Amino acid sequence: MLKIIRTADYAAMSRQAANIISAQVIQKPDCVLGLATGSSPIGTYQQLIDWYNKGDVDFSQVRTVNLDEYLALPRENDQSYYYFMHDNFFDHVNLPEGATNLPNGMAEDMAAECARYDALIESLGGVDLQLLGLGHDGHIGFNKPCGEFPKGPHVVDLAEETIEANKRFFASKDDVPRQAVTMGIGTIMAARKVVLVVSGADKAEIVKKAFFGPVTPQVPASILQMHPDVTVVADEAALSAL
Ligand code: F6R
């Protein structure tokens, strides 16, 4: 079932999403959280950090698995998702060392790495709550529009526009990652609960397509219409095309 929570703005969206996540952690202190990077969840992480600092939420038994990572980009690079997660969340709460997981985009054998990540998620007992953002073309994780929904973790080639857009963060275009590793749609759909945060008028058309249009791999997020427990937390601007 798909539930939409409408909020006034980004701050309220972030508070609502953080509320759902902290409720999950309170109900099941050793839960597995699936996490995302990007601009959409930053406020959610800030709110969770704030509540952690106030003593209202405890991450000491939580385990996390992130959606995706660039290939061939060392962890220390401030554009890596490893860096992002530590900078925006992990380093500010009491998640134990070793409780946080991201796919390793530096692995020599990426097929083995995808199999390892899949087995890791399975060994943790699956994801209790998966946090997602929504790309302008309907992508979730790095699952781009394509001919069929990919199942497990896999490597994707980045679109030329993405490489072009990311160029500004790197010394030269040659340093920009050309590939990424992502959880598949199957892994995301297997999460027991999904929370998708989306904000801004520039996402309004894709929100309409993804959640009110046909289910198609051309709009990867549309598959979430088939998930039993999805909450879309969206600000008014993101819902303005409905
Ligand atoms: C991030 C991710 C991406 C983003 C999406 C939206 O781990 O998997 O799918 O969620 O690109 O990005 P923002 O939130 O920056 O608009």
Coordinates of C-alpha atoms and ligand atoms in Angstrom, one line a residue:
M1 CA 0.0 0.0 0.0
L2 CA 1.2 3.5 -0.9
K3 CA 0.7 6.2 1.6
I4 CA 1.6 9.9 0.8
I5 CA 2.4 12.3 3.6
R6 CA 2.1 15.9 2.4
T7 CA 4.3 18.4 4.3
A8 CA 4.7 22.2 4.0
D9 CA 8.4 22.2 3.1
Y10 CA 11.7 20.4 3.1
A11 CA 12.2 20.9 6.9
A12 CA 8.8 19.4 7.7
M13 CA 9.4 16.5 5.2
S14 CA 12.7 15.8 7.0
R15 CA 11.0 15.8 10.4
Q16 CA 8.3 13.4 9.2
A17 CA 10.8 11.0 7.6
A18 CA 13.0 11.1 10.7
N19 CA 9.9 10.4 12.8
I20 CA 9.2 7.2 10.9
I21 CA 12.8 6.1 11.1
S22 CA 13.1 6.7 14.8
A23 CA 9.8 4.9 15.4
Q24 CA 11.3 1.9 13.6
V25 CA 14.5 2.1 15.7
I26 CA 12.4 2.3 18.9
Q27 CA 10.2 -0.6 18.0
K28 CA 13.1 -2.8 16.9
P29 CA 16.4 -1.5 18.3
D30 CA 18.4 -4.0 16.3
C31 CA 16.7 -3.2 13.0
V32 CA 18.5 -3.0 9.6
L33 CA 18.1 0.4 8.0
G34 CA 18.7 0.8 4.2
L35 CA 20.1 4.3 3.6
A36 CA 20.5 6.7 0.7
T37 CA 22.7 9.6 -0.2
G38 CA 21.8 12.8 -2.2
S39 CA 20.3 16.1 -1.1
S40 CA 16.8 14.7 -0.2
P41 CA 17.7 12.8 3.0
I42 CA 20.3 15.2 4.4
G43 CA 17.6 17.0 6.5
T44 CA 16.3 13.6 7.7
Y45 CA 19.8 12.7 8.9
Q46 CA 20.2 16.1 10.6
Q47 CA 16.9 15.6 12.5
L48 CA 17.9 12.1 13.6
I49 CA 21.3 13.5 14.8
D50 CA 19.4 16.1 16.7
W51 CA 17.2 13.6 18.4
Y52 CA 20.1 11.4 19.1
N53 CA 21.9 14.3 20.8
K54 CA 18.8 14.9 23.0
G55 CA 18.8 11.2 24.0
D56 CA 15.6 10.4 22.2
V57 CA 16.9 7.8 19.8
D58 CA 19.7 5.2 20.2
F59 CA 21.5 3.6 17.3
S60 CA 23.7 1.3 19.3
Q61 CA 22.2 -1.9 18.0
V62 CA 21.2 -0.7 14.5
R63 CA 22.9 -2.0 11.3
T64 CA 22.8 -0.1 8.1
V65 CA 23.2 -1.0 4.4
N66 CA 23.5 1.8 1.8
L67 CA 21.9 1.7 -1.7
D68 CA 24.9 2.5 -3.8
E69 CA 28.5 3.7 -4.4
Y70 CA 30.6 5.0 -7.2
L71 CA 33.2 2.7 -8.8
A72 CA 36.9 3.3 -8.6
L73 CA 36.5 6.3 -6.2
P74 CA 38.4 5.8 -2.9
R75 CA 36.5 6.2 0.3
E76 CA 38.5 9.2 1.3
N77 CA 37.3 11.2 -1.7
D78 CA 34.8 13.7 -0.5
Q79 CA 32.5 12.7 -3.5
S80 CA 32.3 9.0 -2.4
Y81 CA 29.0 7.9 -0.8
Y82 CA 31.1 6.4 2.0
Y83 CA 32.4 9.9 2.7
F84 CA 28.9 11.4 2.4
M85 CA 27.4 8.9 4.9
H86 CA 30.1 9.4 7.5
D87 CA 30.0 13.2 7.0
N88 CA 26.3 13.5 7.1
F89 CA 25.2 10.8 9.6
F90 CA 27.5 8.0 10.8
D91 CA 30.1 10.1 12.5
H92 CA 27.4 12.0 14.5
V93 CA 25.5 9.1 16.1
N94 CA 26.3 6.0 18.1
L95 CA 26.3 3.4 15.3
P96 CA 29.1 1.0 16.3
E97 CA 32.2 0.6 14.1
G98 CA 31.4 -2.2 11.7
A99 CA 27.6 -1.7 11.8
T100 CA 27.5 0.4 8.7
N101 CA 27.8 -1.1 5.2
L102 CA 28.2 0.2 1.7
P103 CA 29.0 -1.6 -1.5
N104 CA 32.7 -1.4 -2.2
G105 CA 33.3 0.3 -5.5
M106 CA 37.0 -0.3 -5.2
A107 CA 36.7 -4.1 -5.3
E108 CA 38.8 -5.7 -8.0
D109 CA 36.1 -8.2 -8.8
M110 CA 32.8 -6.4 -9.0
A111 CA 30.7 -9.5 -9.7
A112 CA 32.1 -11.0 -6.4
E113 CA 31.4 -7.7 -4.6
C114 CA 27.8 -7.7 -5.8
A115 CA 27.4 -11.3 -4.6
R116 CA 29.0 -10.4 -1.3
Y117 CA 26.7 -7.4 -0.8
D118 CA 23.6 -9.5 -1.6
A119 CA 24.7 -12.2 0.8
L120 CA 25.4 -9.6 3.5
I121 CA 21.9 -8.1 3.3
E122 CA 20.5 -11.6 3.4
S123 CA 22.7 -12.5 6.5
L124 CA 21.4 -9.4 8.3
G125 CA 17.9 -10.8 7.8
G126 CA 16.9 -8.3 5.1
V127 CA 16.2 -4.6 5.3
D128 CA 13.5 -3.5 7.8
L129 CA 13.2 0.1 6.5
Q130 CA 14.7 1.4 3.2
L131 CA 15.0 5.2 2.9
L132 CA 15.0 6.4 -0.8
G133 CA 15.2 9.6 -2.8
L134 CA 13.7 10.0 -6.3
G135 CA 15.7 10.9 -9.4
H136 CA 14.2 13.2 -12.0
D137 CA 13.9 10.3 -14.4
G138 CA 12.4 8.1 -11.8
H139 CA 15.6 6.3 -10.8
I140 CA 15.9 4.8 -7.3
G141 CA 19.4 3.9 -6.1
F142 CA 21.2 3.9 -9.5
N143 CA 18.4 1.9 -11.1
K144 CA 17.9 3.9 -14.2
P145 CA 15.0 3.7 -16.7
C146 CA 15.5 0.5 -18.7
G147 CA 13.9 -2.5 -20.3
E148 CA 13.4 -4.6 -17.2
F149 CA 13.6 -4.2 -13.4
P150 CA 17.1 -5.4 -12.2
K151 CA 16.9 -7.9 -9.3
G152 CA 20.1 -7.9 -7.2
P153 CA 23.1 -5.6 -6.7
H154 CA 24.8 -4.8 -10.0
V155 CA 27.1 -2.3 -11.8
V156 CA 25.7 0.4 -14.0
D157 CA 27.2 2.8 -16.5
L158 CA 26.5 6.4 -15.6
A159 CA 24.7 8.5 -18.2
E160 CA 26.8 11.1 -20.1
E161 CA 24.7 13.9 -18.5
T162 CA 25.5 12.5 -15.0
I163 CA 29.2 12.5 -15.7
E164 CA 28.9 16.0 -17.2
A165 CA 26.9 17.3 -14.1
N166 CA 29.4 15.7 -11.7
K167 CA 32.4 17.2 -13.4
R168 CA 32.3 20.3 -11.3
F169 CA 33.1 18.3 -8.1
F170 CA 36.3 16.8 -9.6
A171 CA 39.7 18.2 -10.7
S172 CA 39.0 17.1 -14.3
K173 CA 36.4 15.2 -16.3
D174 CA 38.8 12.2 -16.4
D175 CA 38.4 11.8 -12.6
V176 CA 34.6 11.6 -12.7
P177 CA 33.4 8.1 -12.0
R178 CA 31.9 6.4 -15.0
Q179 CA 30.2 3.6 -13.2
A180 CA 28.4 2.8 -10.0
V181 CA 27.3 -0.2 -8.0
T182 CA 23.7 -0.3 -6.7
M183 CA 21.2 -2.5 -4.9
G184 CA 18.7 -3.8 -7.5
I185 CA 15.0 -3.2 -7.6
G186 CA 14.5 -6.7 -6.2
T187 CA 16.5 -5.9 -3.1
I188 CA 14.6 -2.6 -2.6
M189 CA 11.3 -4.3 -3.0
A190 CA 12.3 -6.9 -0.5
A191 CA 12.6 -4.3 2.3
R192 CA 9.8 -4.6 4.8
K193 CA 9.1 -0.9 4.7
V194 CA 10.0 1.8 2.3
V195 CA 10.2 5.6 3.0
L196 CA 10.8 7.8 0.0
V197 CA 11.5 11.5 0.6
V198 CA 11.0 14.0 -2.2
S199 CA 11.0 17.7 -2.3
G200 CA 10.7 20.6 -4.8
A201 CA 8.7 21.6 -7.8
D202 CA 11.3 20.1 -10.2
K203 CA 10.3 16.6 -8.9
A204 CA 6.5 17.2 -9.3
E205 CA 6.2 15.6 -12.8
I206 CA 8.1 12.5 -11.8
V207 CA 6.2 12.1 -8.6
K208 CA 3.0 12.0 -10.7
K209 CA 4.4 9.6 -13.2
A210 CA 6.0 7.3 -10.6
F211 CA 3.1 7.0 -8.2
F212 CA 0.0 7.7 -10.4
G213 CA 1.2 6.4 -13.8
P214 CA 1.7 2.9 -15.1
V215 CA 4.2 0.5 -13.4
T216 CA 7.1 0.3 -15.9
P217 CA 10.9 -0.2 -15.8
Q218 CA 11.0 3.0 -17.8
V219 CA 10.1 4.7 -14.5
P220 CA 11.9 2.5 -12.0
A221 CA 10.2 4.0 -8.9
S222 CA 6.8 3.1 -10.3
I223 CA 7.4 -0.5 -9.0
L224 CA 6.9 0.9 -5.5
Q225 CA 3.2 1.0 -6.3
M226 CA 3.3 -2.8 -5.9
H227 CA 5.1 -2.7 -2.5
P228 CA 2.9 -3.5 0.6
D229 CA 4.3 -0.7 2.8
V230 CA 5.6 2.5 1.1
T231 CA 5.3 5.9 2.6
V232 CA 6.2 8.8 0.3
V233 CA 7.0 11.9 2.4
A234 CA 6.7 14.8 0.0
D235 CA 6.5 18.6 0.3
E236 CA 3.8 20.6 -1.3
A237 CA 6.0 21.6 -4.2
A238 CA 6.7 18.0 -5.1
L239 CA 3.0 17.2 -5.1
S240 CA 2.1 20.3 -7.1
A241 CA 1.4 18.3 -10.4
L242 CA -1.2 16.0 -8.8
Ligands
F6R1 C1 21.3 8.1 -3.6 C2 20.5 7.5 -4.7 C3 19.8 8.3 -5.7 C4 19.2 9.6 -5.2 C5 18.5 10.3 -6.3 C6 17.8 11.7 -5.9 O1 21.9 7.1 -2.8 O2 20.5 6.3 -4.7 O3 18.9 7.5 -6.3 O4 18.2 9.3 -4.2 O5 19.4 10.6 -7.3 O6 18.9 12.5 -5.5 P1 18.6 13.9 -4.8 O7 18.0 13.6 -3.4 O8 19.9 14.6 -4.6 O9 17.6 14.7 -5.6

